[in-house]
Amino acid sequence: MIKIDQIFLYGLIIVGLVTILYVLFADAIDGLDAGIFNPTVILSFVLFVCASGFILFKITDWSNTIIIVAALIISSILSFLMYYFILVPLASSEVSTAYTDESLQGQVGKVIVPIPKDGFGEIVIETVNGLISKRATEYDNEEIDYGKQVLIIDVDAGTFLVKEYEPLKYKG
């Protein structure tokens, strides 16, 4: 028969291994981040239950029921604090290196591979994070030569629809 302290210890080991796997494959299961049912919160809850249960079992003479209830209460409090004071602020923080294709609309880029009529070329956009190169086609299916500046009008399935950029010239 397995003792309760062994169950807590095995739980710690298993949750530790699952946490390592989650860290490695978090991007693949990123869609599961749904509020309080976030995998990080669930894993930390189980980890806190196992850790506090194991520690309480080793340092107290309480009954198994009291230890389990105390471990659940401690874990609930710690998971709540971790969620609202660590995970929520991290989720709402702005990532400086992230961008979406739609956020590049209205930017000016430069043609690095000529865009043929009814075809595709490549443009480069200079941002604070560096240079970004993207596939592009002309908005009205016209030709754009190498080195020309273009204005990004729209994005369609990862292809940037661009027009040759004509800056306003001040006549004064």
PDB file of N, CA and C in Angstrom, residues 114-121 135-138 141-142 159-160:
ATOM      1  N   PRO A 114      12.032  42.741 -57.979  1.00  0.00           N
ATOM      2  CA  PRO A 114      11.039  43.454 -58.793  1.00  0.00           C
ATOM      3  C   PRO A 114       9.705  42.719 -58.847  1.00  0.00           C
ATOM      4  N   ILE A 115       8.641  43.500 -58.825  1.00  0.00           N
ATOM      5  CA  ILE A 115       7.289  42.942 -58.860  1.00  0.00           C
ATOM      6  C   ILE A 115       6.791  43.008 -60.297  1.00  0.00           C
ATOM      7  N   PRO A 116       6.643  41.849 -60.967  1.00  0.00           N
ATOM      8  CA  PRO A 116       6.163  41.867 -62.359  1.00  0.00           C
ATOM      9  C   PRO A 116       4.658  42.087 -62.425  1.00  0.00           C
ATOM     10  N   LYS A 117       4.191  42.423 -63.616  1.00  0.00           N
ATOM     11  CA  LYS A 117       2.753  42.582 -63.821  1.00  0.00           C
ATOM     12  C   LYS A 117       2.094  41.229 -63.569  1.00  0.00           C
ATOM     13  N   ASP A 118       1.049  41.221 -62.774  1.00  0.00           N
ATOM     14  CA  ASP A 118       0.305  40.003 -62.407  1.00  0.00           C
ATOM     15  C   ASP A 118       1.206  38.948 -61.757  1.00  0.00           C
ATOM     16  N   GLY A 119       2.213  39.385 -60.988  1.00  0.00           N
ATOM     17  CA  GLY A 119       3.108  38.431 -60.346  1.00  0.00           C
ATOM     18  C   GLY A 119       3.516  38.890 -58.960  1.00  0.00           C
ATOM     19  N   PHE A 120       4.495  38.191 -58.420  1.00  0.00           N
ATOM     20  CA  PHE A 120       4.939  38.450 -57.062  1.00  0.00           C
ATOM     21  C   PHE A 120       6.395  38.894 -57.049  1.00  0.00           C
ATOM     22  N   GLY A 121       6.714  39.755 -56.101  1.00  0.00           N
ATOM     23  CA  GLY A 121       8.080  40.175 -55.847  1.00  0.00           C
ATOM     24  C   GLY A 121       8.291  40.164 -54.351  1.00  0.00           C
ATOM     25  N   ARG A 135       6.627  38.817 -49.117  1.00  0.00           N
ATOM     26  CA  ARG A 135       6.154  38.643 -50.496  1.00  0.00           C
ATOM     27  C   ARG A 135       5.153  39.753 -50.802  1.00  0.00           C
ATOM     28  N   ALA A 136       5.204  40.274 -52.028  1.00  0.00           N
ATOM     29  CA  ALA A 136       4.309  41.373 -52.368  1.00  0.00           C
ATOM     30  C   ALA A 136       3.863  41.283 -53.820  1.00  0.00           C
ATOM     31  N   THR A 137       2.711  41.857 -54.084  1.00  0.00           N
ATOM     32  CA  THR A 137       2.190  42.023 -55.436  1.00  0.00           C
ATOM     33  C   THR A 137       1.616  43.428 -55.534  1.00  0.00           C
ATOM     34  N   GLU A 138       1.566  43.951 -56.744  1.00  0.00           N
ATOM     35  CA  GLU A 138       1.073  45.316 -56.926  1.00  0.00           C
ATOM     36  C   GLU A 138      -0.445  45.312 -56.801  1.00  0.00           C
ATOM     37  N   ASN A 141      -2.144  45.248 -60.140  1.00  0.00           N
ATOM     38  CA  ASN A 141      -1.470  44.313 -61.051  1.00  0.00           C
ATOM     39  C   ASN A 141      -0.585  45.022 -62.067  1.00  0.00           C
ATOM     40  N   GLU A 142       0.207  45.974 -61.603  1.00  0.00           N
ATOM     41  CA  GLU A 142       1.164  46.662 -62.463  1.00  0.00           C
ATOM     42  C   GLU A 142       2.577  46.313 -62.023  1.00  0.00           C
ATOM     43  N   THR A 159       0.351  37.777 -48.367  1.00  0.00           N
ATOM     44  CA  THR A 159       0.915  38.552 -49.480  1.00  0.00           C
ATOM     45  C   THR A 159       0.540  40.010 -49.294  1.00  0.00           C
ATOM     46  N   PHE A 160       1.525  40.886 -49.364  1.00  0.00           N
ATOM     47  CA  PHE A 160       1.289  42.313 -49.197  1.00  0.00           C
ATOM     48  C   PHE A 160       0.882  42.924 -50.539  1.00  0.00           C
TER      49      PHE A 160
END
